[in-house]
């Protein structure tokens, strides 16, 4: 399968995911919450899977990069692999092991993950991993594609840091997904948003807009 075909399949998957989410949120909200976007449900499982795939794709490209680009790409890959592990609490519910005393006390769900830790009455999922992370992700998905080819210093920074730049097609889909998911009136809708990002990241890493230090995908 060519890179172009694989990317298009992922973008179509995002579109179908959004359509299904809207239909279920309106027509079967109980099913949406209790099955579709439930803990360990299909959406959460797929999110962990595609975060893992995205991290492995980044890891494969490390060898062909120059020094700084290679070092930073190691970090990028580890971040995605970390996010995949966090999404499923590092396999705790899959393998049925118990949290230690620290996580049992300070984790909002009593599970072994960092994003649900409660510090001073504040959940990291709603602060550091919430609006702040969402802003950073949207900046990457929307601002970089618009200004990468227009502003020289953004171009230089992206090339220097070996950042795979989204295309305008990725940016447009990110904006559409943000509007659609935000408009859903159902609990756990942000689980869908996380899956959209995982799929979109995988698509970007397959065919990105820049190529310095990265093999150009056509």
GROMACS .gro file of C-alpha atoms in nm:
model
  218
    1UNK     CA    1   0.000   0.000   0.000
    2UNK     CA    2   0.136   0.342  -0.093
    3UNK     CA    3   0.180   0.621   0.160
    4UNK     CA    4  -0.085   0.828  -0.018
    5UNK     CA    5  -0.340   0.546   0.000
    6UNK     CA    6  -0.267   0.474   0.367
    7UNK     CA    7  -0.305   0.841   0.454
    8UNK     CA    8  -0.633   0.872   0.267
    9UNK     CA    9  -0.772   0.567   0.446
   10UNK     CA   10  -0.688   0.725   0.781
   11UNK     CA   11  -0.850   1.055   0.685
   12UNK     CA   12  -1.162   0.868   0.572
   13UNK     CA   13  -1.159   0.679   0.900
   14UNK     CA   14  -1.164   1.011   1.085
   15UNK     CA   15  -1.456   1.133   0.877
   16UNK     CA   16  -1.653   0.812   0.943
   17UNK     CA   17  -1.567   0.830   1.313
   18UNK     CA   18  -1.711   1.180   1.333
   19UNK     CA   19  -2.027   1.082   1.146
   20UNK     CA   20  -2.077   0.779   1.372
   21UNK     CA   21  -2.016   0.991   1.682
   22UNK     CA   22  -2.278   1.247   1.581
   23UNK     CA   23  -2.534   0.980   1.495
   24UNK     CA   24  -2.480   0.791   1.822
   25UNK     CA   25  -2.470   1.106   2.036
   26UNK     CA   26  -2.806   1.212   1.895
   27UNK     CA   27  -2.981   0.881   1.840
   28UNK     CA   28  -2.829   0.652   2.104
   29UNK     CA   29  -2.654   0.857   2.374
   30UNK     CA   30  -2.661   0.570   2.625
   31UNK     CA   31  -2.482   0.343   2.378
   32UNK     CA   32  -2.231   0.622   2.307
   33UNK     CA   33  -2.141   0.655   2.676
   34UNK     CA   34  -2.170   0.295   2.791
   35UNK     CA   35  -2.021   0.115   2.489
   36UNK     CA   36  -1.878   0.330   2.209
   37UNK     CA   37  -1.672   0.575   2.419
   38UNK     CA   38  -1.669   0.373   2.740
   39UNK     CA   39  -1.359   0.291   2.944
   40UNK     CA   40  -1.176   0.018   2.750
   41UNK     CA   41  -1.435   0.053   2.475
   42UNK     CA   42  -1.361   0.060   2.101
   43UNK     CA   43  -1.274   0.431   2.088
   44UNK     CA   44  -1.030   0.419   2.379
   45UNK     CA   45  -0.870   0.096   2.256
   46UNK     CA   46  -0.826   0.237   1.906
   47UNK     CA   47  -0.674   0.554   2.051
   48UNK     CA   48  -0.408   0.357   2.237
   49UNK     CA   49  -0.339   0.146   1.927
   50UNK     CA   50  -0.288   0.441   1.692
   51UNK     CA   51  -0.081   0.636   1.944
   52UNK     CA   52   0.142   0.328   1.959
   53UNK     CA   53   0.156   0.307   1.579
   54UNK     CA   54   0.242   0.678   1.553
   55UNK     CA   55   0.521   0.638   1.810
   56UNK     CA   56   0.666   0.337   1.627
   57UNK     CA   57   0.655   0.526   1.296
   58UNK     CA   58   0.857   0.807   1.451
   59UNK     CA   59   1.103   0.558   1.600
   60UNK     CA   60   1.166   0.404   1.257
   61UNK     CA   61   1.281   0.739   1.119
   62UNK     CA   62   1.541   0.810   1.387
   63UNK     CA   63   1.829   0.636   1.210
   64UNK     CA   64   1.816   0.855   0.898
   65UNK     CA   65   1.814   1.188   1.082
   66UNK     CA   66   2.105   1.418   1.174
   67UNK     CA   67   2.215   1.449   1.539
   68UNK     CA   68   1.970   1.701   1.684
   69UNK     CA   69   1.682   1.581   1.468
   70UNK     CA   70   1.747   1.222   1.573
   71UNK     CA   71   1.765   1.312   1.943
   72UNK     CA   72   1.443   1.512   1.930
   73UNK     CA   73   1.264   1.245   1.732
   74UNK     CA   74   1.351   0.999   2.008
   75UNK     CA   75   1.168   1.236   2.243
   76UNK     CA   76   0.872   1.268   2.005
   77UNK     CA   77   0.845   0.889   1.973
   78UNK     CA   78   0.868   0.837   2.348
   79UNK     CA   79   0.591   1.092   2.405
   80UNK     CA   80   0.356   0.901   2.177
   81UNK     CA   81   0.450   0.567   2.333
   82UNK     CA   82   0.396   0.720   2.678
   83UNK     CA   83   0.054   0.850   2.571
   84UNK     CA   84  -0.041   0.505   2.443
   85UNK     CA   85   0.053   0.349   2.775
   86UNK     CA   86  -0.132   0.615   2.971
   87UNK     CA   87  -0.445   0.563   2.765
   88UNK     CA   88  -0.479   0.204   2.889
   89UNK     CA   89  -0.323   0.267   3.235
   90UNK     CA   90  -0.019   0.068   3.124
   91UNK     CA   91  -0.223  -0.247   3.079
   92UNK     CA   92  -0.354  -0.250   3.437
   93UNK     CA   93  -0.712  -0.330   3.344
   94UNK     CA   94  -0.603  -0.569   3.071
   95UNK     CA   95  -0.379  -0.780   3.295
   96UNK     CA   96  -0.568  -0.718   3.619
   97UNK     CA   97  -0.288  -0.597   3.847
   98UNK     CA   98  -0.347  -0.350   4.131
   99UNK     CA   99  -0.217   0.003   4.176
  100UNK     CA  100   0.040   0.073   4.445
  101UNK     CA  101  -0.049   0.289   4.746
  102UNK     CA  102   0.057   0.615   4.578
  103UNK     CA  103  -0.169   0.577   4.275
  104UNK     CA  104  -0.450   0.428   4.482
  105UNK     CA  105  -0.444   0.744   4.695
  106UNK     CA  106  -0.372   1.022   4.447
  107UNK     CA  107  -0.515   0.893   4.121
  108UNK     CA  108  -0.877   0.997   4.062
  109UNK     CA  109  -0.956   0.652   3.922
  110UNK     CA  110  -0.723   0.460   4.152
  111UNK     CA  111  -0.523   0.348   3.848
  112UNK     CA  112  -0.159   0.358   3.743
  113UNK     CA  113  -0.139   0.662   3.517
  114UNK     CA  114  -0.023   1.020   3.550
  115UNK     CA  115  -0.296   1.207   3.365
  116UNK     CA  116  -0.558   1.125   3.630
  117UNK     CA  117  -0.343   1.224   3.926
  118UNK     CA  118  -0.501   1.474   4.165
  119UNK     CA  119  -0.264   1.739   4.297
  120UNK     CA  120  -0.396   1.996   4.543
  121UNK     CA  121  -0.751   1.912   4.446
  122UNK     CA  122  -0.678   1.962   4.075
  123UNK     CA  123  -0.674   1.680   3.822
  124UNK     CA  124  -0.386   1.692   3.577
  125UNK     CA  125  -0.624   1.565   3.309
  126UNK     CA  126  -0.813   1.896   3.334
  127UNK     CA  127  -0.511   2.126   3.369
  128UNK     CA  128  -0.180   2.016   3.220
  129UNK     CA  129  -0.333   1.739   3.009
  130UNK     CA  130  -0.654   1.927   2.939
  131UNK     CA  131  -0.694   2.272   2.787
  132UNK     CA  132  -0.321   2.345   2.788
  133UNK     CA  133  -0.231   2.036   2.587
  134UNK     CA  134  -0.528   2.086   2.355
  135UNK     CA  135  -0.406   2.439   2.276
  136UNK     CA  136  -0.057   2.313   2.194
  137UNK     CA  137  -0.195   2.037   1.971
  138UNK     CA  138  -0.426   2.273   1.782
  139UNK     CA  139  -0.138   2.519   1.735
  140UNK     CA  140   0.066   2.238   1.582
  141UNK     CA  141  -0.218   2.108   1.366
  142UNK     CA  142  -0.358   2.441   1.245
  143UNK     CA  143  -0.100   2.721   1.276
  144UNK     CA  144   0.207   2.536   1.148
  145UNK     CA  145   0.047   2.423   0.820
  146UNK     CA  146  -0.069   2.777   0.742
  147UNK     CA  147   0.256   2.957   0.817
  148UNK     CA  148   0.523   2.691   0.752
  149UNK     CA  149   0.572   2.787   0.388
  150UNK     CA  150   0.505   3.157   0.443
  151UNK     CA  151   0.721   3.257   0.740
  152UNK     CA  152   1.091   3.181   0.712
  153UNK     CA  153   1.168   3.148   1.082
  154UNK     CA  154   0.889   2.895   1.137
  155UNK     CA  155   1.024   2.700   0.842
  156UNK     CA  156   1.377   2.706   0.986
  157UNK     CA  157   1.265   2.600   1.334
  158UNK     CA  158   1.058   2.312   1.197
  159UNK     CA  159   1.346   2.193   0.981
  160UNK     CA  160   1.598   2.226   1.262
  161UNK     CA  161   1.381   2.035   1.507
  162UNK     CA  162   1.277   1.769   1.251
  163UNK     CA  163   0.910   1.837   1.321
  164UNK     CA  164   0.677   1.667   1.070
  165UNK     CA  165   0.449   1.947   0.952
  166UNK     CA  166   0.080   1.875   0.888
  167UNK     CA  167  -0.064   1.960   0.550
  168UNK     CA  168  -0.358   2.194   0.500
  169UNK     CA  169  -0.584   1.889   0.459
  170UNK     CA  170  -0.485   1.778   0.809
  171UNK     CA  171  -0.543   2.129   0.946
  172UNK     CA  172  -0.889   2.152   0.791
  173UNK     CA  173  -0.991   1.816   0.932
  174UNK     CA  174  -0.858   1.912   1.277
  175UNK     CA  175  -1.071   2.228   1.278
  176UNK     CA  176  -1.379   2.040   1.159
  177UNK     CA  177  -1.331   1.771   1.424
  178UNK     CA  178  -1.288   2.034   1.696
  179UNK     CA  179  -1.615   2.202   1.604
  180UNK     CA  180  -1.808   1.876   1.570
  181UNK     CA  181  -1.687   1.718   1.893
  182UNK     CA  182  -1.733   2.041   2.090
  183UNK     CA  183  -2.093   2.052   1.968
  184UNK     CA  184  -2.183   1.705   2.091
  185UNK     CA  185  -2.404   1.707   2.399
  186UNK     CA  186  -2.298   1.379   2.554
  187UNK     CA  187  -2.051   1.269   2.824
  188UNK     CA  188  -1.714   1.121   2.722
  189UNK     CA  189  -1.721   1.300   2.387
  190UNK     CA  190  -1.355   1.398   2.429
  191UNK     CA  191  -1.259   1.032   2.401
  192UNK     CA  192  -1.355   1.069   2.035
  193UNK     CA  193  -1.137   1.379   2.007
  194UNK     CA  194  -0.839   1.182   2.138
  195UNK     CA  195  -0.892   0.913   1.875
  196UNK     CA  196  -0.917   1.179   1.603
  197UNK     CA  197  -0.577   1.313   1.712
  198UNK     CA  198  -0.420   0.965   1.717
  199UNK     CA  199  -0.547   0.891   1.366
  200UNK     CA  200  -0.449   1.235   1.241
  201UNK     CA  201  -0.098   1.208   1.386
  202UNK     CA  202  -0.050   0.873   1.213
  203UNK     CA  203  -0.169   1.022   0.884
  204UNK     CA  204   0.068   1.318   0.922
  205UNK     CA  205   0.367   1.096   0.991
  206UNK     CA  206   0.288   0.900   0.674
  207UNK     CA  207   0.270   1.208   0.449
  208UNK     CA  208   0.383   1.539   0.596
  209UNK     CA  209   0.442   1.877   0.433
  210UNK     CA  210   0.816   1.912   0.502
  211UNK     CA  211   1.105   1.686   0.417
  212UNK     CA  212   1.433   1.814   0.564
  213UNK     CA  213   1.576   1.521   0.757
  214UNK     CA  214   1.260   1.325   0.670
  215UNK     CA  215   1.206   1.117   0.359
  216UNK     CA  216   0.961   1.305   0.137
  217UNK     CA  217   0.639   1.114   0.100
  218UNK     CA  218   0.455   1.147  -0.232
   0.00000   0.00000   0.00000
